[in-house]
mmCIF file with all atom_site columns, C-alpha atoms in Angstrom:
data_model
loop_
_atom_site.group_PDB
_atom_site.id
_atom_site.type_symbol
_atom_site.label_atom_id
_atom_site.label_alt_id
_atom_site.label_comp_id
_atom_site.label_asym_id
_atom_site.label_entity_id
_atom_site.label_seq_id
_atom_site.pdbx_PDB_ins_code
_atom_site.Cartn_x
_atom_site.Cartn_y
_atom_site.Cartn_z
_atom_site.occupancy
_atom_site.B_iso_or_equiv
_atom_site.pdbx_formal_charge
_atom_site.auth_seq_id
_atom_site.auth_comp_id
_atom_site.auth_asym_id
_atom_site.auth_atom_id
_atom_site.pdbx_PDB_model_num
ATOM 1   C CA . MET A 1 1   ? 105.667 -185.164 210.460 1.00 55.00 ? 298 MET A CA 1
ATOM 2   C CA . LYS A 1 2   ? 104.136 -183.601 207.375 1.00 86.00 ? 299 LYS A CA 1
ATOM 3   C CA . ILE A 1 3   ? 104.701 -185.436 204.087 1.00 94.00 ? 300 ILE A CA 1
ATOM 4   C CA . TYR A 1 4   ? 102.273 -183.874 201.583 1.00 96.00 ? 301 TYR A CA 1
ATOM 5   C CA . ASP A 1 5   ? 104.720 -181.484 199.887 1.00 95.00 ? 302 ASP A CA 1
ATOM 6   C CA . SER A 1 6   ? 107.468 -184.102 199.549 1.00 95.00 ? 303 SER A CA 1
ATOM 7   C CA . LEU A 1 7   ? 105.036 -186.770 198.328 1.00 94.00 ? 304 LEU A CA 1
ATOM 8   C CA . LYS A 1 8   ? 103.605 -184.381 195.721 1.00 94.00 ? 305 LYS A CA 1
ATOM 9   C CA . LYS A 1 9   ? 107.111 -183.462 194.510 1.00 94.00 ? 306 LYS A CA 1
ATOM 10  C CA . ALA A 1 10  ? 108.103 -187.132 194.126 1.00 92.00 ? 307 ALA A CA 1
ATOM 11  C CA . PHE A 1 11  ? 104.961 -187.750 192.031 1.00 89.00 ? 308 PHE A CA 1
ATOM 12  C CA . GLU A 1 12  ? 105.533 -184.647 189.910 1.00 90.00 ? 309 GLU A CA 1
ATOM 13  C CA . ASP A 1 13  ? 109.199 -185.544 189.356 1.00 91.00 ? 310 ASP A CA 1
ATOM 14  C CA . LYS A 1 14  ? 108.185 -189.154 188.553 1.00 89.00 ? 311 LYS A CA 1
ATOM 15  C CA . ASP A 1 15  ? 110.767 -190.168 191.163 1.00 92.00 ? 312 ASP A CA 1
ATOM 16  C CA . PHE A 1 16  ? 109.657 -193.727 191.832 1.00 90.00 ? 313 PHE A CA 1
ATOM 17  C CA . ASP A 1 17  ? 112.441 -194.554 194.316 1.00 92.00 ? 314 ASP A CA 1
ATOM 18  C CA . GLY A 1 18  ? 111.813 -191.295 196.171 1.00 93.00 ? 315 GLY A CA 1
ATOM 19  C CA . LEU A 1 19  ? 108.083 -191.999 196.189 1.00 92.00 ? 316 LEU A CA 1
ATOM 20  C CA . MET A 1 20  ? 108.488 -195.494 197.613 1.00 93.00 ? 317 MET A CA 1
ATOM 21  C CA . LYS A 1 21  ? 110.235 -194.083 200.696 1.00 95.00 ? 318 LYS A CA 1
ATOM 22  C CA . PHE A 1 22  ? 106.830 -192.803 201.843 1.00 96.00 ? 319 PHE A CA 1
ATOM 23  C CA . TYR A 1 23  ? 105.213 -196.260 201.945 1.00 96.00 ? 320 TYR A CA 1
ATOM 24  C CA . HIS A 1 24  ? 105.288 -198.676 204.874 1.00 96.00 ? 321 HIS A CA 1
ATOM 25  C CA . SER A 1 25  ? 106.281 -202.292 204.139 1.00 95.00 ? 322 SER A CA 1
ATOM 26  C CA . ASP A 1 26  ? 102.797 -203.408 205.357 1.00 97.00 ? 323 ASP A CA 1
ATOM 27  C CA . TYR A 1 27  ? 101.058 -200.966 202.970 1.00 96.00 ? 324 TYR A CA 1
ATOM 28  C CA . SER A 1 28  ? 97.633  -201.772 201.535 1.00 97.00 ? 325 SER A CA 1
ATOM 29  C CA . PHE A 1 29  ? 95.721  -199.920 198.832 1.00 95.00 ? 326 PHE A CA 1
ATOM 30  C CA . ILE A 1 30  ? 91.941  -200.136 199.059 1.00 94.00 ? 327 ILE A CA 1
ATOM 31  C CA . ARG A 1 31  ? 90.245  -199.100 195.844 1.00 85.00 ? 328 ARG A CA 1
ATOM 32  C CA . HIS A 1 32  ? 86.590  -198.385 196.508 1.00 83.00 ? 329 HIS A CA 1
ATOM 33  C CA . GLN A 1 33  ? 85.857  -197.932 192.804 1.00 75.00 ? 330 GLN A CA 1
ATOM 34  C CA . THR A 1 34  ? 86.442  -201.671 192.206 1.00 82.00 ? 331 THR A CA 1
ATOM 35  C CA . ASN A 1 35  ? 86.155  -202.954 195.797 1.00 85.00 ? 332 ASN A CA 1
ATOM 36  C CA . THR A 1 36  ? 89.666  -204.436 195.659 1.00 90.00 ? 333 THR A CA 1
ATOM 37  C CA . THR A 1 37  ? 92.700  -204.369 197.948 1.00 95.00 ? 334 THR A CA 1
ATOM 38  C CA . MET A 1 38  ? 96.332  -204.487 196.841 1.00 94.00 ? 335 MET A CA 1
ATOM 39  C CA . SER A 1 39  ? 99.453  -205.127 198.913 1.00 95.00 ? 336 SER A CA 1
ATOM 40  C CA . LEU A 1 40  ? 102.620 -203.078 198.435 1.00 94.00 ? 337 LEU A CA 1
ATOM 41  C CA . SER A 1 41  ? 104.089 -205.829 196.217 1.00 94.00 ? 338 SER A CA 1
ATOM 42  C CA . GLU A 1 42  ? 100.991 -205.657 193.974 1.00 93.00 ? 339 GLU A CA 1
ATOM 43  C CA . TRP A 1 43  ? 100.691 -201.862 194.011 1.00 91.00 ? 340 TRP A CA 1
ATOM 44  C CA . PHE A 1 44  ? 104.411 -201.234 193.448 1.00 89.00 ? 341 PHE A CA 1
ATOM 45  C CA . PRO A 1 45  ? 104.613 -202.420 189.775 1.00 92.00 ? 342 PRO A CA 1
ATOM 46  C CA . MET A 1 46  ? 101.326 -200.725 188.842 1.00 87.00 ? 343 MET A CA 1
ATOM 47  C CA . MET A 1 47  ? 102.522 -197.378 190.195 1.00 86.00 ? 344 MET A CA 1
ATOM 48  C CA . LYS A 1 48  ? 105.950 -197.775 188.593 1.00 90.00 ? 345 LYS A CA 1
ATOM 49  C CA . SER A 1 49  ? 104.329 -198.434 185.217 1.00 89.00 ? 346 SER A CA 1
ATOM 50  C CA . MET A 1 50  ? 102.070 -195.384 185.547 1.00 83.00 ? 347 MET A CA 1
ATOM 51  C CA . LEU A 1 51  ? 104.945 -193.113 186.562 1.00 84.00 ? 348 LEU A CA 1
ATOM 52  C CA . GLU A 1 52  ? 106.986 -194.310 183.580 1.00 88.00 ? 349 GLU A CA 1
ATOM 53  C CA . SER A 1 53  ? 104.112 -193.573 181.194 1.00 83.00 ? 350 SER A CA 1
ATOM 54  C CA . ASN A 1 54  ? 104.014 -190.215 179.465 1.00 83.00 ? 351 ASN A CA 1
ATOM 55  C CA . LYS A 1 55  ? 100.204 -190.508 179.624 1.00 83.00 ? 352 LYS A CA 1
ATOM 56  C CA . PHE A 1 56  ? 100.037 -190.352 183.448 1.00 84.00 ? 353 PHE A CA 1
ATOM 57  C CA . GLU A 1 57  ? 99.683  -186.923 184.978 1.00 88.00 ? 354 GLU A CA 1
ATOM 58  C CA . MET A 1 58  ? 98.119  -185.482 188.095 1.00 89.00 ? 355 MET A CA 1
ATOM 59  C CA . ILE A 1 59  ? 96.777  -182.163 186.838 1.00 91.00 ? 356 ILE A CA 1
ATOM 60  C CA . SER A 1 60  ? 95.364  -180.935 190.130 1.00 94.00 ? 357 SER A CA 1
ATOM 61  C CA . TRP A 1 61  ? 96.532  -181.434 193.729 1.00 95.00 ? 358 TRP A CA 1
ATOM 62  C CA . LYS A 1 62  ? 94.781  -180.344 196.922 1.00 97.00 ? 359 LYS A CA 1
ATOM 63  C CA . CYS A 1 63  ? 95.731  -181.275 200.463 1.00 97.00 ? 360 CYS A CA 1
ATOM 64  C CA . ILE A 1 64  ? 92.410  -181.458 202.284 1.00 97.00 ? 361 ILE A CA 1
ATOM 65  C CA . TYR A 1 65  ? 93.867  -182.343 205.692 1.00 97.00 ? 362 TYR A CA 1
ATOM 66  C CA . GLU A 1 66  ? 97.126  -183.592 207.165 1.00 97.00 ? 363 GLU A CA 1
ATOM 67  C CA . ASN A 1 67  ? 98.381  -184.464 210.629 1.00 96.00 ? 364 ASN A CA 1
ATOM 68  C CA . ASP A 1 68  ? 100.654 -187.184 212.037 1.00 95.00 ? 365 ASP A CA 1
ATOM 69  C CA . ASP A 1 69  ? 97.940  -189.862 211.617 1.00 96.00 ? 366 ASP A CA 1
ATOM 70  C CA . ILE A 1 70  ? 96.201  -189.074 208.330 1.00 97.00 ? 367 ILE A CA 1
ATOM 71  C CA . LEU A 1 71  ? 96.681  -187.341 204.985 1.00 98.00 ? 368 LEU A CA 1
ATOM 72  C CA . VAL A 1 72  ? 93.651  -186.577 202.811 1.00 98.00 ? 369 VAL A CA 1
ATOM 73  C CA . ILE A 1 73  ? 94.311  -185.540 199.215 1.00 97.00 ? 370 ILE A CA 1
ATOM 74  C CA . HIS A 1 74  ? 92.043  -184.683 196.284 1.00 97.00 ? 371 HIS A CA 1
ATOM 75  C CA . ASN A 1 75  ? 93.536  -185.009 192.798 1.00 96.00 ? 372 ASN A CA 1
ATOM 76  C CA . ILE A 1 76  ? 92.436  -184.884 189.215 1.00 96.00 ? 373 ILE A CA 1
ATOM 77  C CA . GLY A 1 77  ? 94.479  -187.212 187.074 1.00 92.00 ? 374 GLY A CA 1
ATOM 78  C CA . ASN A 1 78  ? 94.950  -188.270 183.473 1.00 90.00 ? 375 ASN A CA 1
ATOM 79  C CA . PHE A 1 79  ? 95.726  -191.982 183.236 1.00 86.00 ? 376 PHE A CA 1
ATOM 80  C CA . PRO A 1 80  ? 97.526  -194.185 180.670 1.00 83.00 ? 377 PRO A CA 1
ATOM 81  C CA . ASP A 1 81  ? 94.199  -195.725 179.574 1.00 87.00 ? 378 ASP A CA 1
ATOM 82  C CA . ASN A 1 82  ? 93.094  -192.226 178.444 1.00 89.00 ? 379 ASN A CA 1
ATOM 83  C CA . THR A 1 83  ? 90.664  -191.742 181.330 1.00 90.00 ? 380 THR A CA 1
ATOM 84  C CA . LYS A 1 84  ? 90.424  -188.672 183.526 1.00 94.00 ? 381 LYS A CA 1
ATOM 85  C CA . GLU A 1 85  ? 89.378  -189.112 187.154 1.00 93.00 ? 382 GLU A CA 1
ATOM 86  C CA . ALA A 1 86  ? 88.707  -187.071 190.262 1.00 96.00 ? 383 ALA A CA 1
ATOM 87  C CA . ILE A 1 87  ? 90.363  -188.967 193.119 1.00 94.00 ? 384 ILE A CA 1
ATOM 88  C CA . MET A 1 88  ? 89.878  -188.737 196.864 1.00 95.00 ? 385 MET A CA 1
ATOM 89  C CA . ALA A 1 89  ? 92.697  -190.527 198.693 1.00 95.00 ? 386 ALA A CA 1
ATOM 90  C CA . VAL A 1 90  ? 92.731  -191.016 202.445 1.00 97.00 ? 387 VAL A CA 1
ATOM 91  C CA . HIS A 1 91  ? 96.171  -192.130 203.611 1.00 97.00 ? 388 HIS A CA 1
ATOM 92  C CA . THR A 1 92  ? 96.546  -193.606 207.094 1.00 98.00 ? 389 THR A CA 1
ATOM 93  C CA . LEU A 1 93  ? 100.024 -192.915 208.482 1.00 97.00 ? 390 LEU A CA 1
ATOM 94  C CA . SER A 1 94  ? 102.185 -194.968 210.805 1.00 96.00 ? 391 SER A CA 1
ATOM 95  C CA . ASN A 1 95  ? 105.538 -193.639 212.030 1.00 93.00 ? 392 ASN A CA 1
ATOM 96  C CA . GLY A 1 96  ? 105.617 -191.064 209.223 1.00 92.00 ? 393 GLY A CA 1
ATOM 97  C CA . LYS A 1 97  ? 104.867 -193.567 206.438 1.00 96.00 ? 394 LYS A CA 1
ATOM 98  C CA . ILE A 1 98  ? 101.696 -194.362 204.516 1.00 97.00 ? 395 ILE A CA 1
ATOM 99  C CA . ILE A 1 99  ? 100.438 -197.737 205.717 1.00 98.00 ? 396 ILE A CA 1
ATOM 100 C CA . LYS A 1 100 ? 96.996  -197.703 204.078 1.00 98.00 ? 397 LYS A CA 1
ATOM 101 C CA . THR A 1 101 ? 95.337  -195.777 201.286 1.00 96.00 ? 398 THR A CA 1
ATOM 102 C CA . GLU A 1 102 ? 91.615  -195.789 200.700 1.00 96.00 ? 399 GLU A CA 1
ATOM 103 C CA . SER A 1 103 ? 90.785  -194.293 197.353 1.00 93.00 ? 400 SER A CA 1
ATOM 104 C CA . GLY A 1 104 ? 87.566  -193.404 195.621 1.00 89.00 ? 401 GLY A CA 1
ATOM 105 C CA . ALA A 1 105 ? 87.571  -192.131 192.064 1.00 89.00 ? 402 ALA A CA 1
ATOM 106 C CA . THR A 1 106 ? 84.980  -190.709 189.717 1.00 90.00 ? 403 THR A CA 1
ATOM 107 C CA . ARG A 1 107 ? 85.524  -190.634 185.980 1.00 92.00 ? 404 ARG A CA 1
ATOM 108 C CA . ILE A 1 108 ? 85.174  -187.206 184.498 1.00 94.00 ? 405 ILE A CA 1
ATOM 109 C CA . ASP A 1 109 ? 84.971  -186.646 180.756 1.00 81.00 ? 406 ASP A CA 1
#
């Protein structure tokens, strides 16, 4: 099951409820930039806040690779704290849902 196009559309439409349908209840977000891990219940409000902000925007999307087990995406994003980052996100999939994201980001000015 391919999810990249639908996931991208939900982000672009700032459709939080539609976006959450892609995430497994056991989801974890591993942020290599800060060496931290967040559960779905921790990640959920952060993502909702970003999507509601008019300062959050993914300005570039590239699907590097996708199959039934993994989705690799490269983005460039503008964030509410006025930073711009290049982001590599590796999403591990389970039964068509994202169960784990490992993300590395580099600030670009």
